[in-house]
Amino acid sequence: MGEKVVAAELDLSDRHAYRQKLQRCLEGLGRLMTERRFDRPRNLMGVEIELNLVGPDGMPRMRNAEVLERIASKDFQTELGMFNLEVNIAPHPLGGRVFDQLSEELRTGLGYAERKAGEVGAGILMIGILPTLAQRDLVSANLSDADRYVLLNDQIVAARGEDFTLDIEGVERLVCTSGSITPEAACTSVQLHLQVTPARFAAVWNAAQAIAAVQIAVGANAPFLFGRELWRESRPPLFEQATDTRPAELRAQGVRPRTWFGERWVTSAYELFEENLRYFPPLLPICDEEDPLRVLSEGGVPSLQELVLHNGTIYRWNRPVYGIADGVPHLRVENRVLPAGPTITDVIANAAFYYGLVRSLAEDSRPVWTRLPFEAAAANFETACRQGIDAELLWPVPRRGGGVARVPAVKLVRDELLPLAHAGLDAWGVEPADRDRYLGVIEERCRRRVNGASWQVDTYHRALESGMGREAALAATTRRYRDLTLQGEPVHTWPVGVPSSG
């Protein structure tokens, strides 16, 4: 959510008042768009990365409060679980050597955080799901000590009215229950922000939705949960089930989950905010005193606090964001698809691929979303989550007459999408050295058919074959992963397996 909220008793009248206030906020957003009050194009991008705290044994460490106290920087914040942190990189204009700049900032920031975490016997790890997490680690007692997490957990649990069931069938099957939303904390992600004008929002959001599956295919990094090998990117099914306010009867009725890919292409940001109000009951009905329509009538800029808070409790993989900077409102597309890690170079390569590709596709004279059914994009997303680098995806065929064909993700990326990403980064004004270095990482992953998930799985199975038990193999894989992330070379270069103790 990112917003500071104070835990309080909420009664029935709060929800009625909040719903009315949400409608006034939505009307205010519409007026801001009609009156063209939004920021001019500034080509601004931003990055947030969720992190894990681990010990030398590869096991989670519930020490984020102590680590944050030592870091003492507003760039680092709590996340849902006590073993989580989040680092936020200030917005940068897209262009020049921006990716090398981001890389250097992350190296400096994470290196400092690593040293401070070391003071309490922990280290920093970027990974989609920590393989050594056990169900006993993800209980409400291990929620971060912040009112907003306690309140969000209480409201989601109350809305559901029963335990959460996790049932994920992949290579193996995991079935378990939880009395809280804490299993969501296992999902550590990278969020890529792109500021856009209202006129450009729909094209960018549609393009981002169309390529979500491709991002996962090349970037998957979460194949394990609670000791089971599941999907190559297990975050999406885990996130959906761990935040699902719907009991079985509402799921059977087709009520939409709060973690949601969506169901259609859009023509404006307003449609997504309006959908959020129409489909999803408020979880945190906390009203601000601001009257957004009065603020607008007086020439001011409303914070739309209720709309922002409600939006933060609906987990779209590409989320619309309303914000204010220097007194001027703006819109962002927040891309929430990617897992964290494995290395800083891999994270920056994923970002370069996304920003370049989304620029080219959003400006295409024959947009991909006019040729790819939304249902196919949604199916692609699940396929990529299940199969990772080996996925085959539906994609529009280039020849006249249209239609879609199934194509290996690595072939699609190398033959069609990397050239588009290349052109998109040129359009942003990114320096050729940055462009070639980071897109080259994506090309090599495709050529070698290696990403974080495939490396984890291959290394884990090597450990099993050497005679290790399941838990020992996962711990050894995690320790080796951490050693290699600290060396910093991208994951496609990593040797498979764990060094023998002999």
Short mmCIF file of C-alpha atoms in Angstrom, two decimals:
data_model
loop_
_atom_site.label_atom_id
_atom_site.label_comp_id
_atom_site.label_asym_id
_atom_site.label_seq_id
_atom_site.Cartn_x
_atom_site.Cartn_y
_atom_site.Cartn_z
CA MET A 1 0.00 0.00 0.00
CA GLY A 2 2.77 2.41 0.87
CA GLU A 3 0.40 4.72 2.78
CA LYS A 4 0.64 5.35 6.50
CA VAL A 5 -2.72 4.47 8.01
CA VAL A 6 -3.67 4.22 11.64
CA ALA A 7 -5.40 1.11 12.95
CA ALA A 8 -8.84 1.99 14.29
CA GLU A 9 -12.24 0.44 14.84
CA LEU A 10 -14.31 0.69 11.66
CA ASP A 11 -18.11 0.63 11.79
CA LEU A 12 -20.75 0.16 9.12
CA SER A 13 -21.30 3.89 8.58
CA ASP A 14 -17.59 4.28 7.73
CA ARG A 15 -18.06 2.09 4.65
CA HIS A 16 -21.08 4.03 3.43
CA ALA A 17 -19.29 7.36 3.85
CA TYR A 18 -16.16 5.99 2.23
CA ARG A 19 -18.05 4.70 -0.79
CA GLN A 20 -19.61 8.14 -1.29
CA LYS A 21 -16.20 9.77 -0.92
CA LEU A 22 -14.71 7.38 -3.48
CA GLN A 23 -17.33 8.48 -6.00
CA ARG A 24 -16.43 12.13 -5.37
CA CYS A 25 -12.75 11.28 -5.84
CA LEU A 26 -13.52 9.50 -9.11
CA GLU A 27 -15.49 12.52 -10.31
CA GLY A 28 -12.55 14.70 -9.32
CA LEU A 29 -10.17 12.51 -11.32
CA GLY A 30 -12.46 12.83 -14.34
CA ARG A 31 -12.50 16.62 -14.00
CA LEU A 32 -8.71 16.77 -13.73
CA MET A 33 -8.51 14.85 -16.99
CA THR A 34 -11.13 16.97 -18.73
CA GLU A 35 -9.45 20.17 -17.60
CA ARG A 36 -6.03 18.85 -18.70
CA ARG A 37 -4.45 19.57 -15.34
CA PHE A 38 -1.92 16.74 -15.49
CA ASP A 39 1.83 17.08 -15.73
CA ARG A 40 3.44 17.48 -19.15
CA PRO A 41 5.47 14.57 -20.58
CA ARG A 42 8.70 14.20 -18.58
CA ASN A 43 9.84 10.66 -19.44
CA LEU A 44 10.24 9.83 -15.76
CA MET A 45 10.82 6.28 -14.53
CA GLY A 46 11.23 4.85 -11.04
CA VAL A 47 12.16 1.51 -9.48
CA GLU A 48 11.19 -0.22 -6.23
CA ILE A 49 12.69 -3.55 -5.17
CA GLU A 50 11.47 -5.81 -2.37
CA LEU A 51 14.21 -7.69 -0.54
CA ASN A 52 14.66 -10.64 1.79
CA LEU A 53 16.76 -10.88 4.93
CA VAL A 54 18.64 -14.17 5.28
CA GLY A 55 21.23 -15.60 7.62
CA PRO A 56 24.52 -17.29 6.66
CA ASP A 57 22.59 -20.59 6.70
CA GLY A 58 20.23 -19.31 3.96
CA MET A 59 17.26 -19.20 6.33
CA PRO A 60 15.00 -16.14 6.74
CA ARG A 61 15.81 -13.60 9.46
CA MET A 62 12.92 -11.70 11.09
CA ARG A 63 15.01 -8.60 11.77
CA ASN A 64 13.77 -5.83 9.46
CA ALA A 65 13.05 -3.31 12.25
CA GLU A 66 16.62 -3.58 13.55
CA VAL A 67 18.11 -3.44 10.07
CA LEU A 68 16.06 -0.39 9.08
CA GLU A 69 17.03 1.38 12.29
CA ARG A 70 20.67 0.88 11.38
CA ILE A 71 20.21 1.86 7.71
CA ALA A 72 18.38 5.05 8.78
CA SER A 73 17.52 6.10 5.21
CA LYS A 74 14.13 7.05 3.77
CA ASP A 75 15.10 5.07 0.66
CA PHE A 76 14.54 1.85 2.65
CA GLN A 77 11.17 0.94 4.13
CA THR A 78 9.34 -1.92 5.77
CA GLU A 79 7.40 -4.46 3.77
CA LEU A 80 4.76 -6.95 4.86
CA GLY A 81 6.93 -9.57 6.56
CA MET A 82 9.61 -9.07 9.21
CA PHE A 83 12.09 -10.68 6.80
CA ASN A 84 11.29 -8.10 4.09
CA LEU A 85 12.63 -4.66 3.18
CA GLU A 86 11.92 -2.40 0.21
CA VAL A 87 14.35 -0.04 -1.48
CA ASN A 88 13.04 2.88 -3.53
CA ILE A 89 15.13 4.59 -6.20
CA ALA A 90 14.29 8.25 -6.86
CA PRO A 91 12.69 8.96 -10.26
CA HIS A 92 15.07 9.39 -13.19
CA PRO A 93 14.50 10.82 -16.68
CA LEU A 94 14.71 8.01 -19.25
CA GLY A 95 17.70 8.73 -21.45
CA GLY A 96 21.47 8.90 -21.55
CA ARG A 97 23.26 6.49 -19.22
CA VAL A 98 20.22 6.07 -16.97
CA PHE A 99 20.58 2.31 -16.60
CA ASP A 100 24.22 2.47 -15.57
CA GLN A 101 23.27 5.26 -13.14
CA LEU A 102 20.53 3.10 -11.65
CA SER A 103 22.92 0.18 -11.41
CA GLU A 104 25.48 2.26 -9.53
CA GLU A 105 22.86 3.68 -7.16
CA LEU A 106 21.58 0.18 -6.39
CA ARG A 107 25.10 -1.15 -5.81
CA THR A 108 25.81 1.68 -3.40
CA GLY A 109 22.47 1.44 -1.59
CA LEU A 110 22.32 -2.34 -1.35
CA GLY A 111 25.98 -2.55 -0.39
CA TYR A 112 25.31 -0.20 2.52
CA ALA A 113 22.18 -2.15 3.50
CA GLU A 114 24.18 -5.39 3.34
CA ARG A 115 26.74 -4.02 5.78
CA LYS A 116 24.07 -2.81 8.18
CA ALA A 117 22.16 -6.10 7.99
CA GLY A 118 25.42 -7.89 8.75
CA GLU A 119 25.49 -6.12 12.12
CA VAL A 120 22.50 -8.24 13.20
CA GLY A 121 23.63 -11.47 11.56
CA ALA A 122 21.63 -11.07 8.33
CA GLY A 123 22.24 -10.42 4.65
CA ILE A 124 20.23 -9.00 1.73
CA LEU A 125 18.84 -11.31 -0.95
CA MET A 126 16.96 -10.42 -4.14
CA ILE A 127 14.83 -13.40 -5.17
CA GLY A 128 11.19 -13.91 -6.14
CA ILE A 129 10.43 -16.32 -3.26
CA LEU A 130 13.02 -17.35 -0.68
CA PRO A 131 13.33 -21.15 -1.16
CA THR A 132 13.97 -21.79 2.55
CA LEU A 133 10.76 -20.17 3.79
CA ALA A 134 8.59 -22.57 5.78
CA GLN A 135 4.92 -22.28 6.56
CA ARG A 136 5.81 -21.59 10.20
CA ASP A 137 7.66 -18.43 9.08
CA LEU A 138 4.56 -16.93 7.45
CA VAL A 139 2.25 -16.39 10.40
CA SER A 140 0.66 -13.18 11.68
CA ALA A 141 3.25 -12.89 14.47
CA ASN A 142 5.83 -12.22 11.73
CA LEU A 143 3.94 -9.32 10.14
CA SER A 144 5.99 -6.14 10.22
CA ASP A 145 5.23 -3.91 13.18
CA ALA A 146 3.21 -1.26 11.34
CA ASP A 147 -0.44 -0.30 11.78
CA ARG A 148 -1.22 -0.46 8.09
CA TYR A 149 -0.22 -4.12 7.78
CA VAL A 150 -2.15 -5.14 10.89
CA LEU A 151 -5.25 -3.29 9.71
CA LEU A 152 -5.01 -4.62 6.15
CA ASN A 153 -4.63 -8.17 7.45
CA ASP A 154 -7.57 -7.78 9.82
CA GLN A 155 -9.83 -6.39 7.09
CA ILE A 156 -8.96 -9.03 4.48
CA VAL A 157 -9.39 -11.82 7.04
CA ALA A 158 -12.75 -10.36 8.11
CA ALA A 159 -13.92 -10.00 4.49
CA ARG A 160 -13.05 -13.62 3.76
CA GLY A 161 -14.52 -15.00 6.97
CA GLU A 162 -12.46 -18.21 6.95
CA ASP A 163 -8.88 -19.42 6.60
CA PHE A 164 -7.05 -18.83 3.34
CA THR A 165 -6.37 -21.95 1.28
CA LEU A 166 -3.22 -22.23 -0.80
CA ASP A 167 -3.57 -24.86 -3.51
CA ILE A 168 -0.92 -24.59 -6.23
CA GLU A 169 -0.23 -27.50 -8.57
CA GLY A 170 2.94 -27.32 -10.59
CA VAL A 171 5.81 -29.79 -10.82
CA GLU A 172 4.64 -30.73 -7.33
CA ARG A 173 1.48 -29.75 -5.49
CA LEU A 174 1.21 -27.56 -2.40
CA VAL A 175 -1.98 -27.53 -0.32
CA CYS A 176 -2.12 -25.72 3.02
CA THR A 177 -4.11 -23.12 4.92
CA SER A 178 -3.29 -19.85 6.64
CA GLY A 179 -5.17 -17.73 9.14
CA SER A 180 -3.59 -14.49 7.86
CA ILE A 181 -2.34 -12.81 4.67
CA THR A 182 1.29 -13.27 5.78
CA PRO A 183 2.08 -15.82 3.01
CA GLU A 184 1.83 -12.87 0.62
CA ALA A 185 5.09 -11.64 2.18
CA ALA A 186 6.90 -14.49 0.44
CA CYS A 187 6.44 -12.63 -2.86
CA THR A 188 9.28 -10.17 -3.40
CA SER A 189 9.01 -8.15 -6.56
CA VAL A 190 10.40 -5.33 -8.67
CA GLN A 191 8.03 -2.48 -9.48
CA LEU A 192 8.80 -0.36 -12.53
CA HIS A 193 7.05 3.02 -12.71
CA LEU A 194 6.56 5.10 -15.84
CA GLN A 195 4.98 8.55 -15.68
CA VAL A 196 2.61 9.13 -18.61
CA THR A 197 0.10 11.73 -19.72
CA PRO A 198 -3.61 10.80 -19.64
CA ALA A 199 -3.59 10.68 -23.45
CA ARG A 200 -0.76 8.13 -23.45
CA PHE A 201 -1.86 6.07 -20.48
CA ALA A 202 -4.07 3.51 -22.25
CA ALA A 203 -1.48 2.70 -24.93
CA VAL A 204 1.25 2.19 -22.34
CA TRP A 205 -0.96 0.12 -20.02
CA ASN A 206 -2.23 -2.06 -22.87
CA ALA A 207 1.31 -2.59 -24.13
CA ALA A 208 2.48 -3.51 -20.62
CA GLN A 209 -0.36 -6.04 -20.28
CA ALA A 210 0.47 -7.58 -23.64
CA ILE A 211 4.12 -8.19 -22.67
CA ALA A 212 3.60 -9.27 -19.05
CA ALA A 213 3.97 -12.92 -20.07
CA VAL A 214 7.20 -12.19 -21.92
CA GLN A 215 8.61 -10.40 -18.87
CA ILE A 216 7.87 -13.47 -16.76
CA ALA A 217 9.24 -15.91 -19.33
CA VAL A 218 12.66 -14.25 -19.41
CA GLY A 219 12.66 -13.10 -15.77
CA ALA A 220 11.04 -15.91 -13.72
CA ASN A 221 12.78 -16.39 -10.38
CA ALA A 222 10.35 -18.05 -7.93
CA PRO A 223 10.08 -21.82 -8.47
CA PHE A 224 9.80 -22.92 -4.81
CA LEU A 225 7.40 -22.38 -1.94
CA PHE A 226 7.31 -24.18 1.41
CA GLY A 227 9.71 -26.83 0.17
CA ARG A 228 7.76 -27.64 -3.00
CA GLU A 229 8.74 -27.10 -6.63
CA LEU A 230 5.71 -25.38 -8.15
CA TRP A 231 5.50 -22.97 -11.08
CA ARG A 232 8.63 -21.34 -12.52
CA GLU A 233 7.12 -18.06 -11.26
CA SER A 234 4.98 -19.00 -8.28
CA ARG A 235 4.37 -15.45 -7.04
CA PRO A 236 1.16 -14.79 -9.03
CA PRO A 237 -0.84 -17.82 -7.84
CA LEU A 238 0.47 -17.35 -4.31
CA PHE A 239 -0.36 -13.64 -4.29
CA GLU A 240 -3.87 -14.24 -5.65
CA GLN A 241 -4.68 -16.95 -3.13
CA ALA A 242 -3.04 -15.22 -0.14
CA THR A 243 -5.10 -12.03 -0.64
CA ASP A 244 -8.33 -13.64 -1.82
CA THR A 245 -11.27 -12.18 0.08
CA ARG A 246 -13.69 -14.50 -1.76
CA PRO A 247 -14.97 -17.69 -0.14
CA ALA A 248 -15.65 -20.58 -2.53
CA GLU A 249 -19.24 -19.48 -3.21
CA LEU A 250 -18.20 -16.04 -4.46
CA ARG A 251 -15.47 -17.55 -6.62
CA ALA A 252 -18.11 -19.84 -8.15
CA GLN A 253 -20.24 -16.78 -8.93
CA GLY A 254 -17.39 -15.23 -10.91
CA VAL A 255 -16.57 -12.47 -8.40
CA ARG A 256 -13.19 -11.04 -9.36
CA PRO A 257 -10.10 -11.61 -7.17
CA ARG A 258 -8.27 -8.60 -5.72
CA THR A 259 -5.06 -9.84 -7.35
CA TRP A 260 -6.09 -9.55 -10.95
CA PHE A 261 -4.71 -9.59 -14.47
CA GLY A 262 -7.84 -7.81 -15.72
CA GLU A 263 -10.30 -8.76 -18.43
CA ARG A 264 -10.06 -6.20 -21.25
CA TRP A 265 -7.96 -3.64 -23.00
CA VAL A 266 -8.73 -0.07 -21.94
CA THR A 267 -9.07 3.35 -23.56
CA SER A 268 -8.23 5.50 -20.49
CA ALA A 269 -6.85 5.35 -16.96
CA TYR A 270 -10.26 6.45 -15.70
CA GLU A 271 -11.72 3.07 -16.70
CA LEU A 272 -9.37 1.21 -14.37
CA PHE A 273 -10.09 3.44 -11.38
CA GLU A 274 -13.80 3.16 -12.11
CA GLU A 275 -13.55 -0.65 -12.31
CA ASN A 276 -11.84 -0.66 -8.94
CA LEU A 277 -14.83 1.10 -7.39
CA ARG A 278 -17.39 -1.00 -9.23
CA TYR A 279 -15.95 -4.44 -8.52
CA PHE A 280 -14.08 -4.25 -5.21
CA PRO A 281 -15.52 -3.38 -1.78
CA PRO A 282 -13.31 -1.06 0.26
CA LEU A 283 -11.04 -2.75 2.77
CA LEU A 284 -9.76 0.34 4.56
CA PRO A 285 -12.67 2.82 4.73
CA ILE A 286 -10.67 5.69 6.26
CA CYS A 287 -11.93 9.11 5.12
CA ASP A 288 -9.77 12.20 4.72
CA GLU A 289 -11.31 15.60 5.45
CA GLU A 290 -10.58 16.93 1.96
CA ASP A 291 -13.53 17.61 -0.36
CA PRO A 292 -11.91 16.94 -3.76
CA LEU A 293 -14.57 18.76 -5.78
CA ARG A 294 -14.35 21.86 -3.63
CA VAL A 295 -10.55 21.84 -3.92
CA LEU A 296 -10.92 21.65 -7.71
CA SER A 297 -13.48 24.48 -7.78
CA GLU A 298 -11.04 26.63 -5.84
CA GLY A 299 -8.28 25.96 -8.37
CA GLY A 300 -6.35 23.49 -6.21
CA VAL A 301 -5.18 19.93 -6.75
CA PRO A 302 -6.98 17.28 -4.68
CA SER A 303 -4.99 14.44 -3.11
CA LEU A 304 -7.81 11.94 -3.88
CA GLN A 305 -6.59 10.12 -0.79
CA GLU A 306 -9.44 7.61 -0.61
CA LEU A 307 -9.09 6.69 -4.28
CA VAL A 308 -5.33 6.22 -3.86
CA LEU A 309 -5.77 4.07 -0.74
CA HIS A 310 -8.47 1.90 -2.33
CA ASN A 311 -6.34 1.50 -5.46
CA GLY A 312 -3.50 0.25 -3.26
CA THR A 313 -5.62 -2.68 -2.03
CA ILE A 314 -6.27 -4.00 -5.57
CA TYR A 315 -3.28 -5.86 -6.90
CA ARG A 316 -3.26 -5.48 -10.67
CA TRP A 317 -0.08 -6.67 -12.34
CA ASN A 318 -0.06 -3.32 -14.14
CA ARG A 319 -1.58 -0.80 -11.77
CA PRO A 320 -2.74 2.76 -12.52
CA VAL A 321 -1.26 5.27 -10.06
CA TYR A 322 -2.35 8.84 -9.32
CA GLY A 323 0.20 11.06 -7.61
CA ILE A 324 1.17 14.68 -6.99
CA ALA A 325 4.70 16.07 -7.33
CA ASP A 326 5.52 19.72 -6.71
CA GLY A 327 1.80 20.52 -6.60
CA VAL A 328 1.12 19.04 -10.06
CA PRO A 329 -0.89 15.82 -10.54
CA HIS A 330 0.44 12.99 -12.67
CA LEU A 331 -0.40 9.44 -13.74
CA ARG A 332 1.92 6.44 -13.72
CA VAL A 333 1.77 2.87 -14.95
CA GLU A 334 3.21 0.66 -12.19
CA ASN A 335 4.50 -2.58 -13.67
CA ARG A 336 4.40 -5.20 -10.86
CA VAL A 337 5.10 -8.31 -12.92
CA LEU A 338 8.74 -9.06 -12.22
CA PRO A 339 10.30 -10.96 -9.33
CA ALA A 340 13.30 -9.45 -7.56
CA GLY A 341 16.81 -10.48 -8.62
CA PRO A 342 18.85 -12.39 -9.23
CA THR A 343 21.51 -9.63 -9.51
CA ILE A 344 21.48 -5.88 -9.96
CA THR A 345 22.56 -6.40 -13.57
CA ASP A 346 19.62 -8.76 -14.14
CA VAL A 347 17.15 -6.32 -12.56
CA ILE A 348 18.42 -3.45 -14.73
CA ALA A 349 18.34 -5.65 -17.84
CA ASN A 350 14.69 -6.52 -17.10
CA ALA A 351 13.96 -2.81 -16.71
CA ALA A 352 15.69 -1.85 -19.96
CA PHE A 353 13.79 -4.54 -21.84
CA TYR A 354 10.48 -3.36 -20.37
CA TYR A 355 10.94 0.36 -20.96
CA GLY A 356 12.24 -0.11 -24.48
CA LEU A 357 9.58 -2.61 -25.50
CA VAL A 358 6.66 -0.73 -23.99
CA ARG A 359 7.74 2.46 -25.80
CA SER A 360 7.84 0.74 -29.20
CA LEU A 361 4.58 -1.16 -28.74
CA ALA A 362 2.70 1.89 -27.40
CA GLU A 363 3.66 3.86 -30.52
CA ASP A 364 3.07 1.08 -33.06
CA SER A 365 0.71 2.06 -35.87
CA ARG A 366 -0.88 -1.40 -35.57
CA PRO A 367 -0.98 -1.87 -31.81
CA VAL A 368 -0.49 -5.41 -30.59
CA TRP A 369 -3.64 -5.17 -28.45
CA THR A 370 -5.75 -4.70 -31.57
CA ARG A 371 -4.41 -8.02 -32.90
CA LEU A 372 -4.07 -10.10 -29.70
CA PRO A 373 -7.27 -11.04 -27.87
CA PHE A 374 -7.12 -10.05 -24.22
CA GLU A 375 -7.97 -13.62 -23.26
CA ALA A 376 -4.82 -14.74 -25.09
CA ALA A 377 -2.71 -12.21 -23.14
CA ALA A 378 -4.17 -13.53 -19.87
CA ALA A 379 -3.56 -17.15 -20.93
CA ASN A 380 0.00 -16.24 -21.94
CA PHE A 381 0.61 -14.83 -18.46
CA GLU A 382 -0.37 -18.07 -16.76
CA THR A 383 1.61 -20.16 -19.26
CA ALA A 384 4.73 -18.07 -18.66
CA CYS A 385 4.31 -18.32 -14.90
CA ARG A 386 4.04 -22.10 -15.16
CA GLN A 387 6.81 -22.75 -17.67
CA GLY A 388 9.18 -19.77 -17.49
CA ILE A 389 11.91 -19.66 -20.11
CA ASP A 390 10.44 -22.75 -21.83
CA ALA A 391 6.99 -21.22 -22.36
CA GLU A 392 5.31 -21.04 -25.74
CA LEU A 393 3.12 -17.96 -26.13
CA LEU A 394 0.33 -16.83 -28.43
CA TRP A 395 1.37 -13.83 -30.51
CA PRO A 396 0.01 -12.03 -33.59
CA VAL A 397 1.50 -13.29 -36.82
CA PRO A 398 3.15 -10.55 -38.88
CA ARG A 399 1.65 -11.46 -42.23
CA ARG A 400 -1.52 -9.88 -43.58
CA GLY A 401 -4.74 -11.55 -42.58
CA GLY A 402 -3.88 -11.51 -38.93
CA GLY A 403 -4.47 -14.27 -36.45
CA VAL A 404 -2.23 -15.54 -33.69
CA ALA A 405 0.24 -18.41 -33.53
CA ARG A 406 2.03 -20.18 -30.71
CA VAL A 407 5.73 -19.40 -30.63
CA PRO A 408 8.51 -20.23 -28.14
CA ALA A 409 9.05 -17.21 -25.88
CA VAL A 410 12.81 -17.24 -26.48
CA LYS A 411 12.29 -17.12 -30.26
CA LEU A 412 9.68 -14.36 -29.96
CA VAL A 413 12.02 -12.29 -27.83
CA ARG A 414 15.12 -12.77 -29.97
CA ASP A 415 13.48 -12.42 -33.38
CA GLU A 416 10.81 -9.77 -32.77
CA LEU A 417 10.79 -8.14 -29.36
CA LEU A 418 14.46 -7.37 -28.73
CA PRO A 419 14.68 -5.30 -31.94
CA LEU A 420 11.59 -3.40 -30.77
CA ALA A 421 13.13 -2.85 -27.33
CA HIS A 422 16.29 -1.65 -29.05
CA ALA A 423 14.29 0.89 -31.07
CA GLY A 424 12.32 1.94 -28.00
CA LEU A 425 15.44 2.70 -25.99
CA ASP A 426 16.75 4.71 -28.93
CA ALA A 427 13.50 6.67 -28.90
CA TRP A 428 13.98 7.40 -25.18
CA GLY A 429 17.48 8.67 -25.99
CA VAL A 430 19.29 5.95 -24.05
CA GLU A 431 23.01 5.74 -24.83
CA PRO A 432 23.90 2.85 -27.17
CA ALA A 433 26.38 1.40 -24.65
CA ASP A 434 23.65 1.13 -21.99
CA ARG A 435 21.16 -0.22 -24.50
CA ASP A 436 23.47 -2.89 -25.86
CA ARG A 437 24.83 -4.01 -22.50
CA TYR A 438 21.50 -4.60 -20.80
CA LEU A 439 19.51 -5.90 -23.77
CA GLY A 440 22.47 -8.21 -24.38
CA VAL A 441 21.75 -9.82 -21.01
CA ILE A 442 18.19 -10.62 -22.14
CA GLU A 443 19.47 -12.01 -25.44
CA GLU A 444 21.95 -14.29 -23.67
CA ARG A 445 19.28 -15.61 -21.30
CA CYS A 446 17.21 -16.56 -24.34
CA ARG A 447 20.17 -18.05 -26.20
CA ARG A 448 21.18 -20.21 -23.22
CA ARG A 449 17.58 -20.73 -22.00
CA VAL A 450 18.59 -19.71 -18.48
CA ASN A 451 16.92 -17.43 -15.97
CA GLY A 452 16.81 -17.32 -12.17
CA ALA A 453 14.14 -20.00 -11.93
CA SER A 454 15.87 -22.45 -14.24
CA TRP A 455 19.17 -21.98 -12.39
CA GLN A 456 17.49 -22.57 -9.01
CA VAL A 457 15.72 -25.71 -10.21
CA ASP A 458 18.79 -27.18 -11.93
CA THR A 459 21.00 -26.48 -8.91
CA TYR A 460 18.44 -27.91 -6.49
CA HIS A 461 18.16 -31.15 -8.50
CA ARG A 462 21.94 -31.46 -8.68
CA ALA A 463 21.99 -31.18 -4.88
CA LEU A 464 19.32 -33.88 -4.57
CA GLU A 465 21.27 -36.13 -6.90
CA SER A 466 24.35 -35.68 -4.71
CA GLY A 467 22.42 -37.27 -1.84
CA MET A 468 21.10 -34.23 0.01
CA GLY A 469 17.59 -34.25 1.46
CA ARG A 470 14.99 -31.77 0.26
CA GLU A 471 15.50 -29.13 2.97
CA ALA A 472 19.28 -29.37 2.82
CA ALA A 473 19.20 -29.04 -0.99
CA LEU A 474 17.01 -25.92 -0.81
CA ALA A 475 19.26 -24.36 1.80
CA ALA A 476 22.40 -25.19 -0.20
CA THR A 477 20.80 -23.75 -3.34
CA THR A 478 19.92 -20.55 -1.47
CA ARG A 479 23.42 -20.15 -0.04
CA ARG A 480 24.99 -20.70 -3.47
CA TYR A 481 22.52 -18.25 -5.02
CA ARG A 482 23.50 -15.63 -2.46
CA ASP A 483 27.23 -16.18 -3.04
CA LEU A 484 26.75 -15.69 -6.77
CA THR A 485 24.55 -12.61 -6.37
CA LEU A 486 27.28 -11.01 -4.27
CA GLN A 487 29.77 -11.68 -7.08
CA GLY A 488 27.37 -9.74 -9.32
CA GLU A 489 27.64 -11.51 -12.67
CA PRO A 490 24.25 -12.00 -14.41
CA VAL A 491 22.45 -15.28 -13.86
CA HIS A 492 22.95 -16.68 -17.36
CA THR A 493 26.69 -16.97 -16.58
CA TRP A 494 26.27 -18.86 -13.30
CA PRO A 495 27.61 -22.40 -12.98
CA VAL A 496 24.90 -24.88 -12.03
CA GLY A 497 25.20 -26.80 -8.79
CA VAL A 498 26.64 -26.30 -5.33
CA PRO A 499 30.34 -26.79 -4.65
CA SER A 500 31.11 -30.09 -2.96
CA SER A 501 32.20 -29.85 0.65
CA GLY A 502 35.06 -32.16 -0.03
#
